[in-house]
PDB file of C-alpha atoms in Angstrom:
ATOM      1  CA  UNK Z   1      80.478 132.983 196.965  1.00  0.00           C
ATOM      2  CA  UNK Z   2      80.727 135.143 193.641  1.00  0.00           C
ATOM      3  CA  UNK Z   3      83.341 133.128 191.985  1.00  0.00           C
ATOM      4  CA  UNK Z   4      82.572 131.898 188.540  1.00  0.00           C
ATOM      5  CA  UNK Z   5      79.287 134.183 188.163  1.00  0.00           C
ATOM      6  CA  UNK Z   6      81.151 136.350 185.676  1.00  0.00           C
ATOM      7  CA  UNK Z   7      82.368 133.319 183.457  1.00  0.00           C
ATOM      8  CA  UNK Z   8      85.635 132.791 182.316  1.00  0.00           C
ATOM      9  CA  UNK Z   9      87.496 135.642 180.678  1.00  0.00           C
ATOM     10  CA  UNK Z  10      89.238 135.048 177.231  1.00  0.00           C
ATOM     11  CA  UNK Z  11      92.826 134.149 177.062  1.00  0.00           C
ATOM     12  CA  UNK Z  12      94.402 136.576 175.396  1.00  0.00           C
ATOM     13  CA  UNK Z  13      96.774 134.917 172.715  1.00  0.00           C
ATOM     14  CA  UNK Z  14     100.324 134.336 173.521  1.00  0.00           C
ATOM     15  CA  UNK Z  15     102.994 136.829 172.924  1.00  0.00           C
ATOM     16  CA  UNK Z  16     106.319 135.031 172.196  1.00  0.00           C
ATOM     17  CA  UNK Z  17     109.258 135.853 174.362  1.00  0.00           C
ATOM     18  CA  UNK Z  18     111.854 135.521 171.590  1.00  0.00           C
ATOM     19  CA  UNK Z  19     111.248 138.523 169.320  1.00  0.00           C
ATOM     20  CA  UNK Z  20     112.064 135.967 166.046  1.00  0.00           C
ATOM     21  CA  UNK Z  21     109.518 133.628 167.361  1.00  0.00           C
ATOM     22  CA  UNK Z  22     106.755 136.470 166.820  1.00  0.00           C
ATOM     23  CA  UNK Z  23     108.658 136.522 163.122  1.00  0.00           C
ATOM     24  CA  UNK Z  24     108.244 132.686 162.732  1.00  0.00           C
ATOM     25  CA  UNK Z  25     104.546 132.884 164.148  1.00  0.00           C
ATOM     26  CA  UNK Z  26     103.326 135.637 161.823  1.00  0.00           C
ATOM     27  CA  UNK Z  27     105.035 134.295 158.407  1.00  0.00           C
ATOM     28  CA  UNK Z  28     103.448 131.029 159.464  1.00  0.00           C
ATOM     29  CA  UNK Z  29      99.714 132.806 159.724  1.00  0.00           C
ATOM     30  CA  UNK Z  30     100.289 134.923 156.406  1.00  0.00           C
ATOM     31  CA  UNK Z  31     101.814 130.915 154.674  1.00  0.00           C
ATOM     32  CA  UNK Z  32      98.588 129.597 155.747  1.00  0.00           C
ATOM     33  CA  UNK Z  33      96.590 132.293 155.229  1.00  0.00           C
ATOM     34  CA  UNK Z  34      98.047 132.425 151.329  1.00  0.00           C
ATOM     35  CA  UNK Z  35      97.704 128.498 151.084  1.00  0.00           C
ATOM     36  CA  UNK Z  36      93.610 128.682 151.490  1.00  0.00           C
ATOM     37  CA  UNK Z  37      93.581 131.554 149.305  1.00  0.00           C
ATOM     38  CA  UNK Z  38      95.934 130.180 146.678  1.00  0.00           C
ATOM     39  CA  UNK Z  39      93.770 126.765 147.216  1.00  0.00           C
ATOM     40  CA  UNK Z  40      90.326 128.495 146.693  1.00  0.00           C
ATOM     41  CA  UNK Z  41      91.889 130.385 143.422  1.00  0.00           C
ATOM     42  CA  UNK Z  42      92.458 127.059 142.318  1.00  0.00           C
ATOM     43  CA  UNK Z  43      88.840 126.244 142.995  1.00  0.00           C
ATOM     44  CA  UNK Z  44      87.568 128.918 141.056  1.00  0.00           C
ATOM     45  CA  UNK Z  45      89.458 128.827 138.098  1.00  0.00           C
ATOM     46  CA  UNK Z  46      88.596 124.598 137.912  1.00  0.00           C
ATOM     47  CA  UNK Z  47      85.131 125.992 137.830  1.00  0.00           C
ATOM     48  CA  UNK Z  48      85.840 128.016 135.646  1.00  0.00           C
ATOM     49  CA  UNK Z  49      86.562 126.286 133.072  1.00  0.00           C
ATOM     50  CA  UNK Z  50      83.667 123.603 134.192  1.00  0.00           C
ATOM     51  CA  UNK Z  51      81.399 126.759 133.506  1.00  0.00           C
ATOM     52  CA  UNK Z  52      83.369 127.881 130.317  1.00  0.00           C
ATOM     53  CA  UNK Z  53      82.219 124.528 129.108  1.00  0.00           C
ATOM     54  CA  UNK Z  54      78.975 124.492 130.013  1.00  0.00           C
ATOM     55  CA  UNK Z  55      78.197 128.066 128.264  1.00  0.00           C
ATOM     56  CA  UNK Z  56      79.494 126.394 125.155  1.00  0.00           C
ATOM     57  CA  UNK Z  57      77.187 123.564 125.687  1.00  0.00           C
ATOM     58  CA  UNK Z  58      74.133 126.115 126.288  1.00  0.00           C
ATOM     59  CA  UNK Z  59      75.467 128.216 123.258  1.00  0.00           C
ATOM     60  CA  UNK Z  60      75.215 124.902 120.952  1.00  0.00           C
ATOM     61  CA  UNK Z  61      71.639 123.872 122.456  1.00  0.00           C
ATOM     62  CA  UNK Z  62      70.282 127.413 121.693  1.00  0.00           C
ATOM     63  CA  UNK Z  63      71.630 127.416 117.917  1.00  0.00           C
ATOM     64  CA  UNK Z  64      70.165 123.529 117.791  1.00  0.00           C
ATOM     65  CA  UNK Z  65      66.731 124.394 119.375  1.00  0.00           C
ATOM     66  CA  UNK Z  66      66.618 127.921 116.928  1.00  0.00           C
ATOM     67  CA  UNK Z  67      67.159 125.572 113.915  1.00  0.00           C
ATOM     68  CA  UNK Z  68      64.378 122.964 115.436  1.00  0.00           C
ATOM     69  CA  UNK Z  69      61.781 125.928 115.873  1.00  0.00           C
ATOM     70  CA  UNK Z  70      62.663 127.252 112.731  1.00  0.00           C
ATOM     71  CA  UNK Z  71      62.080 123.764 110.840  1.00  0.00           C
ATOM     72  CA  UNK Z  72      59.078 123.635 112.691  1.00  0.00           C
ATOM     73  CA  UNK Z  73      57.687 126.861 112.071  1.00  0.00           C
ATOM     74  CA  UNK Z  74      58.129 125.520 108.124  1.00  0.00           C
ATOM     75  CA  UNK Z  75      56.367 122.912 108.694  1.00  0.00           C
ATOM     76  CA  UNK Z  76      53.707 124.320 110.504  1.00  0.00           C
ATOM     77  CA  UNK Z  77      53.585 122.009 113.431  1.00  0.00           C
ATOM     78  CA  UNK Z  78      52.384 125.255 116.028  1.00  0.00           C
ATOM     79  CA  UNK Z  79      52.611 122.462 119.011  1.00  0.00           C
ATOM     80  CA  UNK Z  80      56.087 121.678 118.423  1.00  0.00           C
ATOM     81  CA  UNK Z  81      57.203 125.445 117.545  1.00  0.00           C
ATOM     82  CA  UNK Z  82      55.830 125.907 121.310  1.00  0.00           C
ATOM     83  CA  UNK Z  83      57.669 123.071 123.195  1.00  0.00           C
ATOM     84  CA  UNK Z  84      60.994 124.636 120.940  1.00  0.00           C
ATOM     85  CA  UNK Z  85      60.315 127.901 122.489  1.00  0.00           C
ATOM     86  CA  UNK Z  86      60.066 126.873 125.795  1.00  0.00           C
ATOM     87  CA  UNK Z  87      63.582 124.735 125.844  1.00  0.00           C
ATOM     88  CA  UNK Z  88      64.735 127.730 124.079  1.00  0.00           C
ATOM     89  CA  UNK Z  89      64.044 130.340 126.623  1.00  0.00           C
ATOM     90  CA  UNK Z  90      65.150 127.779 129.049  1.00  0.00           C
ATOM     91  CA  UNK Z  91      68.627 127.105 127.372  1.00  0.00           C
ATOM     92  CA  UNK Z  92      69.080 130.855 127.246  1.00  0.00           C
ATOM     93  CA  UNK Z  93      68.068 131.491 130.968  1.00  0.00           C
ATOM     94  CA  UNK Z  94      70.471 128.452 131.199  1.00  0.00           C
ATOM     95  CA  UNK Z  95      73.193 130.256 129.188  1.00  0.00           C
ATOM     96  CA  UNK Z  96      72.615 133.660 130.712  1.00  0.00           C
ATOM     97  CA  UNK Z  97      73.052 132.191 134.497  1.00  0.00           C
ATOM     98  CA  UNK Z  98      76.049 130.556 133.431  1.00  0.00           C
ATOM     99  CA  UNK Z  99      77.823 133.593 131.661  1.00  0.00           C
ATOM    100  CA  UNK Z 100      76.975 135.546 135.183  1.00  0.00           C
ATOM    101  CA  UNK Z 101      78.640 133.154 136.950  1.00  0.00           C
ATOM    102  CA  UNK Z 102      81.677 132.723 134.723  1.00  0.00           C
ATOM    103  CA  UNK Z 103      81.875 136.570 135.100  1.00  0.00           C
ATOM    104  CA  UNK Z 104      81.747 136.394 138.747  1.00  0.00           C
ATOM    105  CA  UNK Z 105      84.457 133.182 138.796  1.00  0.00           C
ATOM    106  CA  UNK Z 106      86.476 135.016 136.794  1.00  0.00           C
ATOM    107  CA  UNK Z 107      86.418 138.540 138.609  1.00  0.00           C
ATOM    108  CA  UNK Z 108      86.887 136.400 142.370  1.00  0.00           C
ATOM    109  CA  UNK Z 109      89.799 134.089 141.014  1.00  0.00           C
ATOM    110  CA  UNK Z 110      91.719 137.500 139.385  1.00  0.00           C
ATOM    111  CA  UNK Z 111      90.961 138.835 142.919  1.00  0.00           C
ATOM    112  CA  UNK Z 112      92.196 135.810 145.185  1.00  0.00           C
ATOM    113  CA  UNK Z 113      95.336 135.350 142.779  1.00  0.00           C
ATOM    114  CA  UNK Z 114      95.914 139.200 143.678  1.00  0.00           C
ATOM    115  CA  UNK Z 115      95.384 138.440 147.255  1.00  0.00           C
ATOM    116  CA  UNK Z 116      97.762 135.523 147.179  1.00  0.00           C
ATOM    117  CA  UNK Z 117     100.384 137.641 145.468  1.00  0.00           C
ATOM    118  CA  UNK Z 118     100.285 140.052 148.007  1.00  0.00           C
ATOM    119  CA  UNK Z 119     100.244 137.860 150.746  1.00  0.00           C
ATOM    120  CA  UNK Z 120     102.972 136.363 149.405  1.00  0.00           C
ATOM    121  CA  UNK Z 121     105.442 139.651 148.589  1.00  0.00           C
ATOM    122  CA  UNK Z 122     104.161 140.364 152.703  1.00  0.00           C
ATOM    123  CA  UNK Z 123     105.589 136.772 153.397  1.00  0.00           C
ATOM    124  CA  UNK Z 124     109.117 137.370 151.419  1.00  0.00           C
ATOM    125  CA  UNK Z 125     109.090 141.510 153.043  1.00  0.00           C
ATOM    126  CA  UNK Z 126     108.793 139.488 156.856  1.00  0.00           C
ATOM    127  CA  UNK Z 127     111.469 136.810 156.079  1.00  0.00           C
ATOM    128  CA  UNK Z 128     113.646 139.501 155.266  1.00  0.00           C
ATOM    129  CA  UNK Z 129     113.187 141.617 158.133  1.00  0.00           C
ATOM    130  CA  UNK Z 130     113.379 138.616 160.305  1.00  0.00           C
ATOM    131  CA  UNK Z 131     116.662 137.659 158.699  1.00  0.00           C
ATOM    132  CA  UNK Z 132     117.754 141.412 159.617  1.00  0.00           C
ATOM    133  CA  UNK Z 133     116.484 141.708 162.753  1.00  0.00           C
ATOM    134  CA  UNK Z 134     118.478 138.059 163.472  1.00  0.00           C
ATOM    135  CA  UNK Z 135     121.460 139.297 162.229  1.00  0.00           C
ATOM    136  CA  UNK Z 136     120.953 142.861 164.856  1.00  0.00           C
ATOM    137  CA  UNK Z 137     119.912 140.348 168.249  1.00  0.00           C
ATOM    138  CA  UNK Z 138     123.007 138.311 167.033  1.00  0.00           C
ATOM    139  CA  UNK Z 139     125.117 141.628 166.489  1.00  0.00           C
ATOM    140  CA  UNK Z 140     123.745 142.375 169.806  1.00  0.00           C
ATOM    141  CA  UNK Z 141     124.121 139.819 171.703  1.00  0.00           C
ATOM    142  CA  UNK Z 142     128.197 139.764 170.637  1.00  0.00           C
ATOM    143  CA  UNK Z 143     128.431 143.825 171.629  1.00  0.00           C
ATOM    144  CA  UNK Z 144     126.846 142.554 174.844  1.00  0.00           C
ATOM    145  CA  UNK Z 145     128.971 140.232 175.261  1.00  0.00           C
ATOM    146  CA  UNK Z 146     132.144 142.072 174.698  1.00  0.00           C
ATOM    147  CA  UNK Z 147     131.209 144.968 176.504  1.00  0.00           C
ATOM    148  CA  UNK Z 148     130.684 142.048 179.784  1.00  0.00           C
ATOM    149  CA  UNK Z 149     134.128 140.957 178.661  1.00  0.00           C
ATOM    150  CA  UNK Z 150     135.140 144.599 179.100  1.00  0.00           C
ATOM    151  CA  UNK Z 151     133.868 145.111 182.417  1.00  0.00           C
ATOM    152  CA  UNK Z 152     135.168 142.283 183.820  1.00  0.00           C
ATOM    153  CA  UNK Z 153     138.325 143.179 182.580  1.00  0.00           C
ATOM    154  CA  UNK Z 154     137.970 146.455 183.845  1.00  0.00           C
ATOM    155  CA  UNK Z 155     136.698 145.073 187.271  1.00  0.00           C
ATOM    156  CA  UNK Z 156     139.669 143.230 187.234  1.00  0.00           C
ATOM    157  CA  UNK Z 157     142.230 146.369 186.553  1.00  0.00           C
ATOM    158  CA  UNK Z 158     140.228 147.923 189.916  1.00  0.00           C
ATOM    159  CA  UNK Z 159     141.083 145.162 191.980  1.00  0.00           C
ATOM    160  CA  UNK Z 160     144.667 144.610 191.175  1.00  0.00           C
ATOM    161  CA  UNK Z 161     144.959 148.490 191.858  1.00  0.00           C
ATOM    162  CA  UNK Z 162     143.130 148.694 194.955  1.00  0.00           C
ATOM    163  CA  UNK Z 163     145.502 145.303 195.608  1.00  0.00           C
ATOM    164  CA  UNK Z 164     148.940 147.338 194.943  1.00  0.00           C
ATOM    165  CA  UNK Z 165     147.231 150.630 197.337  1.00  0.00           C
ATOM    166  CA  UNK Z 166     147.031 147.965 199.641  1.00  0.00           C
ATOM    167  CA  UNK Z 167     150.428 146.872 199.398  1.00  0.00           C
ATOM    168  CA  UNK Z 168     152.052 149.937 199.016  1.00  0.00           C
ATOM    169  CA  UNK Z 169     149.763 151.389 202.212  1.00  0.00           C
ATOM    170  CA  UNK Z 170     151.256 147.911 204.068  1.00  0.00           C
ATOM    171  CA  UNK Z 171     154.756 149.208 202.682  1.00  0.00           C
ATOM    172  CA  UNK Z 172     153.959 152.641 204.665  1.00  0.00           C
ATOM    173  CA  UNK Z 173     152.895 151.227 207.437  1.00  0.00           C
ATOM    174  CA  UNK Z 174     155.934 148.901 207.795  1.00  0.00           C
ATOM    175  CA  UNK Z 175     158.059 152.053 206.542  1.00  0.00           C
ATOM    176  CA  UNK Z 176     156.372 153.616 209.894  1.00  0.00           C
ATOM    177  CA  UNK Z 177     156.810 151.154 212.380  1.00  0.00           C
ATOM    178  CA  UNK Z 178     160.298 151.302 211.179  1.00  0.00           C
ATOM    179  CA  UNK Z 179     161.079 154.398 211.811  1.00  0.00           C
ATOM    180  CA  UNK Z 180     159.002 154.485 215.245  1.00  0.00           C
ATOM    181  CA  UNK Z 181     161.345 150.972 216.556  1.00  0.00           C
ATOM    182  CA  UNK Z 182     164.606 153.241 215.100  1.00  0.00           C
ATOM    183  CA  UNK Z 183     163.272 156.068 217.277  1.00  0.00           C
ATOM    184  CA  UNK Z 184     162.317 154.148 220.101  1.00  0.00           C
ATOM    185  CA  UNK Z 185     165.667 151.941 220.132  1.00  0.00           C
ATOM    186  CA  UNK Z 186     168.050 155.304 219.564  1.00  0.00           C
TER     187      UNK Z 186
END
């Protein structure tokens, strides 16, 4: 009656059996993980040298549109010194936004290239101990292996002993019976 009121419960993720497995699962995480971050470094620094362009572009229109006023200004012609100093504070809100953002590029790309370092020296420290730990479960599994070897072996030694105390008890007995069918017969 009160099944499926409490909705389903999360699955918790899968532990691998095989302790190399949970190796090979985690480098792959941490490869992917460093391929988006390596991948959006890569998108930052095309942008920035999209926005290292476009500063230079802003820097030229400001130096053009100072010139313009200042011709203008000589000249006299107030309505045309006006429209100039409107595209000029323009270009240099333009040129301002765009140096802020190349600052910001720059600092996030230095950061994600750090990132992907690091994520990668994680990625080389785990394929080494996974290599190490391989080479202990494979150590292992030989010591295991020999020590079965051994107790087999040494199961084996028990039974051929308790085999000869049988024998030699069958050897008393008969040595017994012997003497009882001498004594009997004399």
């Amino acid at each position: 009656m009160f099944f499926g009121l409490f909705g389903k419960r999360k699955k918790e993720p899968s532990r691998p059996a095989d302790p190399l497995a949970a190796f090979d699962q985690l480098i792959d995480n941490l490869d992917r993980q460093a391929a988006e971050v390596r991948k959006s470094a890569a998108t930052l620094l095309a942008l920035k040298a999209d926005l290292t362009r476009a500063q230079s572009r802003y820097a030229r229109r400001l130096e053009e549109l100072t010139s313009r006023r200042a011709t203008a200004k000589e000249r006299g012609d107030v309505h045309a010194v006006r429209v100039l100093e409107k595209d000029q504070a323009q270009a240099e809100d333009l040129l301002a936004s765009t140096r802020e953002a190349l600052e910001r590029a720059e600092t996030d790309g230095r950061l994600l290239l750090e990132a992907a370092s690091e994520l990668g020296d994680r990625v080389a420290e785990l394929r080494r101990e996974r290599e190490s730990a391989s080479a202990r479960l494979t150590a292992g599994g030989i010591v295991t292996q020999a020590l079965r070897e051994r107790v087999a072996r040494f199961d084996q030694a028990l039974v051929v002993d308790a085999a000869r105390d049988e024998v030699e008890r069958a050897h008393a007995l008969a040595d017994i019976y012997r003497e009882e069918r001498k004594e009997q017969g004399d």
